[in-house]
XYZ file of C-alpha atoms in Angstrom:
361
model
C 9.442 -14.056 12.856
C 9.819 -11.118 10.509
C 6.930 -8.903 9.549
C 5.615 -6.976 6.573
C 2.728 -4.592 7.649
C 0.545 -3.242 4.610
C -2.111 -0.837 5.402
C -3.663 2.316 3.921
C -1.948 5.789 4.730
C -3.159 7.233 7.912
C -4.521 4.100 9.286
C -2.166 3.889 12.402
C 0.520 1.506 11.128
C 3.094 3.081 13.360
C 1.032 2.632 16.610
C 0.153 -0.882 15.793
C 3.706 -1.981 15.168
C 5.398 0.110 18.121
C 3.039 -0.289 20.944
C 3.447 -4.092 21.320
C 7.251 -3.533 21.051
C 7.153 -0.653 23.618
C 4.977 -3.006 26.100
C 7.408 -5.791 25.998
C 10.357 -3.206 26.541
C 8.455 -1.671 29.407
C 7.889 -4.880 31.180
C 11.434 -5.849 31.049
C 12.602 -2.499 31.986
C 10.527 -2.487 35.173
C 11.687 -6.076 35.911
C 15.280 -5.079 36.176
C 17.159 -2.731 38.378
C 18.281 0.574 37.119
C 21.895 -0.342 37.018
C 21.164 -3.122 34.767
C 18.907 -1.192 32.619
C 21.682 1.340 32.032
C 23.949 -1.279 30.467
C 21.588 -2.537 27.950
C 21.866 -0.123 25.187
C 19.402 0.280 22.310
C 16.733 -2.404 22.183
C 14.652 -1.244 19.115
C 15.944 0.810 15.921
C 13.496 2.745 14.013
C 14.663 3.343 10.354
C 12.950 5.900 8.062
C 14.070 7.207 4.698
C 14.275 10.814 5.438
C 15.162 13.138 8.421
C 11.794 14.724 8.692
C 10.097 11.406 9.105
C 12.534 10.233 11.529
C 12.079 13.415 13.654
C 8.268 13.295 13.599
C 8.015 9.642 14.467
C 10.359 9.937 17.137
C 8.019 12.463 18.725
C 5.084 10.227 17.989
C 6.902 7.277 19.945
C 7.550 9.628 23.006
C 3.960 10.512 23.054
C 3.067 6.702 23.085
C 5.472 6.270 25.848
C 4.167 9.058 27.771
C 0.724 7.831 27.555
C 1.923 4.407 28.810
C 3.444 6.125 31.825
C 6.561 4.408 30.903
C 10.232 5.326 31.717
C 11.578 4.099 28.285
C 13.564 6.664 26.456
C 13.699 7.729 22.748
C 16.698 8.939 20.936
C 16.793 10.623 17.459
C 20.037 10.542 15.566
C 20.412 12.007 12.050
C 22.783 14.248 10.189
C 21.036 17.227 11.938
C 21.826 15.809 15.437
C 24.419 18.101 17.435
C 27.649 16.695 18.744
C 26.498 17.308 22.246
C 23.349 14.985 21.767
C 25.368 12.265 19.816
C 27.698 12.168 22.994
C 24.671 12.031 25.284
C 23.314 9.149 23.324
C 26.633 7.282 23.532
C 26.738 7.974 27.322
C 23.431 6.830 28.149
C 21.870 5.057 25.254
C 18.068 5.144 24.863
C 15.990 1.988 24.592
C 14.669 3.113 21.236
C 16.763 4.917 18.425
C 15.169 6.594 15.467
C 17.620 7.177 12.544
C 18.119 6.804 8.969
C 19.934 4.160 7.083
C 22.938 6.195 6.322
C 23.309 7.246 9.924
C 23.125 3.621 10.951
C 25.980 2.942 8.559
C 28.030 5.636 10.184
C 27.316 4.384 13.666
C 28.236 0.807 12.615
C 31.538 1.894 11.351
C 32.739 3.580 14.632
C 33.082 2.631 18.227
C 29.517 3.832 18.789
C 28.256 0.487 17.318
C 28.589 -0.923 21.089
C 25.219 0.697 21.857
C 23.726 -1.512 19.101
C 25.081 -4.743 20.541
C 21.779 -5.779 22.230
C 19.226 -4.689 19.494
C 16.256 -6.892 19.346
C 14.019 -5.311 16.665
C 14.504 -3.210 13.598
C 11.502 -1.278 12.358
C 11.683 -0.309 8.672
C 9.223 2.536 7.824
C 8.191 3.165 4.319
C 10.046 0.045 3.229
C 9.278 0.628 -0.504
C 11.591 3.538 -0.408
C 14.215 1.803 1.804
C 14.435 -1.105 -0.478
C 14.774 0.700 -3.843
C 17.921 0.906 -5.904
C 21.226 1.244 -4.676
C 20.126 2.657 -1.485
C 18.192 -0.675 -0.739
C 21.258 -2.763 -1.590
C 23.422 -0.679 0.811
C 20.841 -0.933 3.521
C 20.519 -4.811 3.105
C 24.429 -5.128 3.600
C 24.113 -2.653 6.615
C 21.531 -4.887 8.263
C 23.527 -7.905 7.848
C 26.477 -6.034 9.560
C 24.029 -5.251 12.502
C 23.093 -8.885 12.599
C 26.614 -9.920 12.864
C 27.335 -7.425 15.736
C 24.378 -8.923 17.671
C 25.244 -12.447 17.104
C 28.815 -11.859 18.495
C 27.113 -11.572 21.953
C 25.472 -15.056 21.519
C 22.034 -13.303 20.865
C 19.612 -14.001 17.904
C 19.692 -11.221 15.203
C 17.246 -8.500 15.551
C 13.652 -9.104 14.272
C 12.773 -7.060 11.266
C 9.403 -5.339 11.131
C 8.515 -3.463 7.850
C 5.676 -1.000 7.024
C 4.325 0.558 4.020
C 0.968 1.693 2.368
C 2.212 1.241 -1.242
C 4.034 -2.001 -1.839
C 4.558 -3.738 -4.981
C 5.506 -6.191 -5.828
C 4.651 -7.609 -2.269
C 6.637 -10.950 -2.589
C 9.783 -9.472 -3.665
C 9.687 -6.627 -0.943
C 8.825 -9.274 1.643
C 11.766 -11.429 0.794
C 13.948 -8.352 0.849
C 12.939 -7.768 4.451
C 13.976 -11.369 5.264
C 13.136 -14.836 4.374
C 9.956 -16.272 5.671
C 8.570 -12.772 6.274
C 4.958 -12.942 7.463
C 2.742 -10.379 5.550
C -0.091 -8.686 7.331
C -2.317 -6.746 4.912
C -4.931 -4.513 6.345
C -7.887 -3.497 3.909
C -10.684 -1.161 4.352
C -8.882 2.178 3.459
C -10.850 4.642 1.663
C -9.829 5.151 -1.919
C -8.109 8.526 -2.631
C -10.075 11.520 -4.248
C -7.840 12.733 -6.873
C -8.748 15.795 -8.860
C -7.376 17.558 -11.844
C -7.487 21.271 -11.775
C -8.779 23.276 -14.709
C -5.858 24.228 -16.942
C -5.501 27.983 -17.039
C -2.720 28.992 -19.472
C -2.158 31.629 -22.010
C -0.459 29.325 -24.377
C -0.698 25.583 -24.604
C 3.030 25.328 -24.749
C 4.455 28.130 -22.628
C 8.267 28.859 -22.373
C 9.845 26.034 -20.467
C 11.626 28.452 -18.041
C 8.271 29.935 -16.954
C 5.923 27.135 -17.216
C 5.326 27.011 -13.458
C 3.957 30.351 -13.351
C 0.857 29.445 -15.509
C -0.389 27.590 -12.370
C 0.196 30.303 -9.951
C -3.119 31.926 -10.109
C -4.873 28.589 -9.596
C -2.834 27.664 -6.570
C -3.072 31.090 -4.832
C -7.027 31.079 -5.300
C -7.167 27.641 -3.796
C -5.007 28.591 -0.809
C -7.046 31.706 -0.027
C -10.478 29.819 -0.031
C -9.466 27.005 1.952
C -9.291 27.123 5.759
C -6.254 25.299 7.367
C -2.882 24.534 5.807
C -2.437 23.773 2.073
C 0.537 21.846 1.190
C 2.026 22.482 -2.339
C 4.263 19.791 -3.771
C 6.678 21.079 -6.428
C 9.580 19.219 -8.087
C 12.981 20.753 -7.032
C 14.343 22.745 -4.159
C 14.859 25.914 -6.124
C 11.360 25.823 -7.534
C 10.101 25.488 -3.950
C 11.764 28.726 -3.062
C 10.362 30.384 -6.207
C 6.936 29.169 -5.324
C 7.173 30.422 -1.756
C 8.187 33.858 -2.718
C 5.489 34.065 -5.430
C 2.680 33.054 -3.168
C 3.877 35.502 -0.465
C 3.817 38.291 -3.108
C 0.089 37.580 -4.211
C -1.406 36.316 -0.842
C -2.423 38.734 2.052
C 0.092 39.327 4.380
C -1.907 37.459 7.170
C -1.512 34.278 5.232
C 1.886 32.861 6.282
C 3.678 30.890 3.711
C 6.731 28.699 4.365
C 9.209 26.645 2.355
C 10.517 23.173 3.264
C 13.286 21.086 1.442
C 16.282 19.095 2.407
C 18.736 21.940 2.163
C 17.120 24.130 4.845
C 19.031 24.261 8.219
C 17.752 22.128 10.991
C 16.486 25.279 12.637
C 14.506 26.313 9.766
C 12.975 22.848 9.306
C 12.199 22.864 13.040
C 10.489 26.274 12.536
C 8.315 24.878 9.776
C 7.417 21.787 11.839
C 6.479 24.170 14.710
C 4.370 26.313 12.478
C 2.482 23.396 11.280
C 1.977 21.957 14.819
C 0.542 25.233 15.830
C -1.576 25.542 12.800
C 0.091 29.093 12.060
C 0.803 28.326 8.360
C -1.614 28.892 5.699
C 0.592 27.113 3.017
C 3.722 25.062 2.876
C 5.778 24.720 -0.401
C 7.594 21.392 -0.403
C 9.580 18.960 -2.246
C 9.489 15.129 -1.767
C 11.089 15.668 1.630
C 7.622 15.803 3.045
C 5.861 13.033 0.960
C 7.168 9.928 2.695
C 4.578 9.370 5.530
C 5.400 12.570 7.595
C 2.270 13.138 9.880
C 0.922 16.702 9.186
C -2.499 16.677 10.852
C -3.148 20.337 10.158
C -3.135 19.923 6.456
C -6.532 20.281 4.868
C -5.603 20.604 1.207
C -2.721 19.082 -0.851
C -1.937 20.233 -4.240
C 0.686 18.766 -6.696
C 2.104 21.114 -9.120
C 2.795 19.359 -12.583
C 2.439 15.582 -13.049
C 4.265 13.618 -10.156
C 6.886 11.037 -11.350
C 5.064 8.122 -10.032
C 1.652 6.692 -8.689
C 3.409 6.142 -5.393
C 4.402 9.791 -4.963
C 0.870 11.041 -5.899
C -0.819 8.638 -3.424
C 1.818 9.564 -0.623
C 0.966 13.197 -1.218
C -2.608 12.762 -1.144
C -2.263 10.873 2.212
C -1.344 14.008 3.932
C -4.791 15.560 3.850
C -6.483 15.130 7.311
C -3.913 12.365 8.046
C -6.210 10.214 10.361
C -8.222 6.972 10.075
C -11.463 7.259 8.166
C -10.552 10.377 6.252
C -10.404 10.125 2.537
C -7.035 11.041 1.041
C -7.256 13.897 -1.367
C -5.025 15.598 -3.808
C -5.363 18.061 -6.721
C -3.058 17.855 -9.562
C -2.398 21.100 -11.384
C -1.128 20.820 -14.953
C 1.165 23.538 -16.435
C 1.236 22.876 -20.220
C -0.696 20.848 -22.771
C 1.911 18.037 -22.562
C 1.728 18.209 -18.758
C -2.139 17.851 -18.916
C -1.936 14.598 -20.741
C 0.595 13.208 -18.246
C -1.604 14.473 -15.294
C -4.646 12.772 -16.602
C -2.846 9.570 -17.326
C -1.365 9.320 -13.612
C -4.705 10.084 -11.980
C -6.475 7.396 -13.987
C -3.512 4.838 -13.138
C -3.792 5.955 -9.480
C -7.467 5.480 -9.153
C -7.023 1.837 -10.570
C -4.202 1.276 -7.924
C -1.671 0.456 -10.399
C 1.488 1.131 -8.203
C 4.802 0.890 -10.077
C 7.128 -2.031 -8.980
C 10.041 -1.006 -6.808
C 13.335 -1.151 -8.836
C 15.504 -3.535 -6.741
């Protein structure tokens, strides 16, 4: 039956969902000959809302497979995937394919859809993002096209398994996944620790074009004092680049500061990911592209400059701090004006009460 898994951030949802699927695939692969296995194509589709999450969880799934000592293969296909890698996936389809909804739509619209004809399960990560708005309507249609493709081979449609830490309203999202979805809700997560930084500003209502600069000394001091990597969320790509340059100017040269947003090249994003993995970065200034469930185990501090647009975004950001079970999610919100101070205070109180905004379907 279809499944919706709701559990706190950093609690191990991905492993809980993927390991049973991998175990079943591994048993089947070992029971068949290599020639039969090569004709099977993709068996599990892993869908995530952003490329960074697809890439990160592709690596995590590989680590799970290596830990099992299994011959299963994982492929990652997004807008960043090279033509040679796309051709390799077509020649020798992996058993697990991680991708985005948009790339799935592209695959289904070309001859490449043949590699998906034997799909057995579709995993929907961060389903509250996938289901929202027009994108959710398009993905719903895309999944129906996938179901029809699989049915043409006289096979049952793929089972849908969805995951999220912030789901509201639960019944509506469960119904979006599929009728008769079974909901598994795991409690026990620690409540996030959300702080409001002391507002430091020369004027209560600074000029709009320079509002963000009022928070620069506060952010720089916190980065300098905290060991490990600080993650600084800002609202826009241009602002992320401004913040990166400003922090590089005021922090010692030994403290490396990187920028992350969706317009960077694949090579630049990979360099940031490598720096995080090696714990070589003192700070990363990022947009929402790093908010949605991306595992960043080296992050010890999260700051959100100016009031985030929703409780969900704030909770997702806080979940990056020590992204492991039994660690308290933490985030500090930094106001930039008197009006922003009121907004920041409001969203912190709302987040502490767990009042998550409903997804707009």
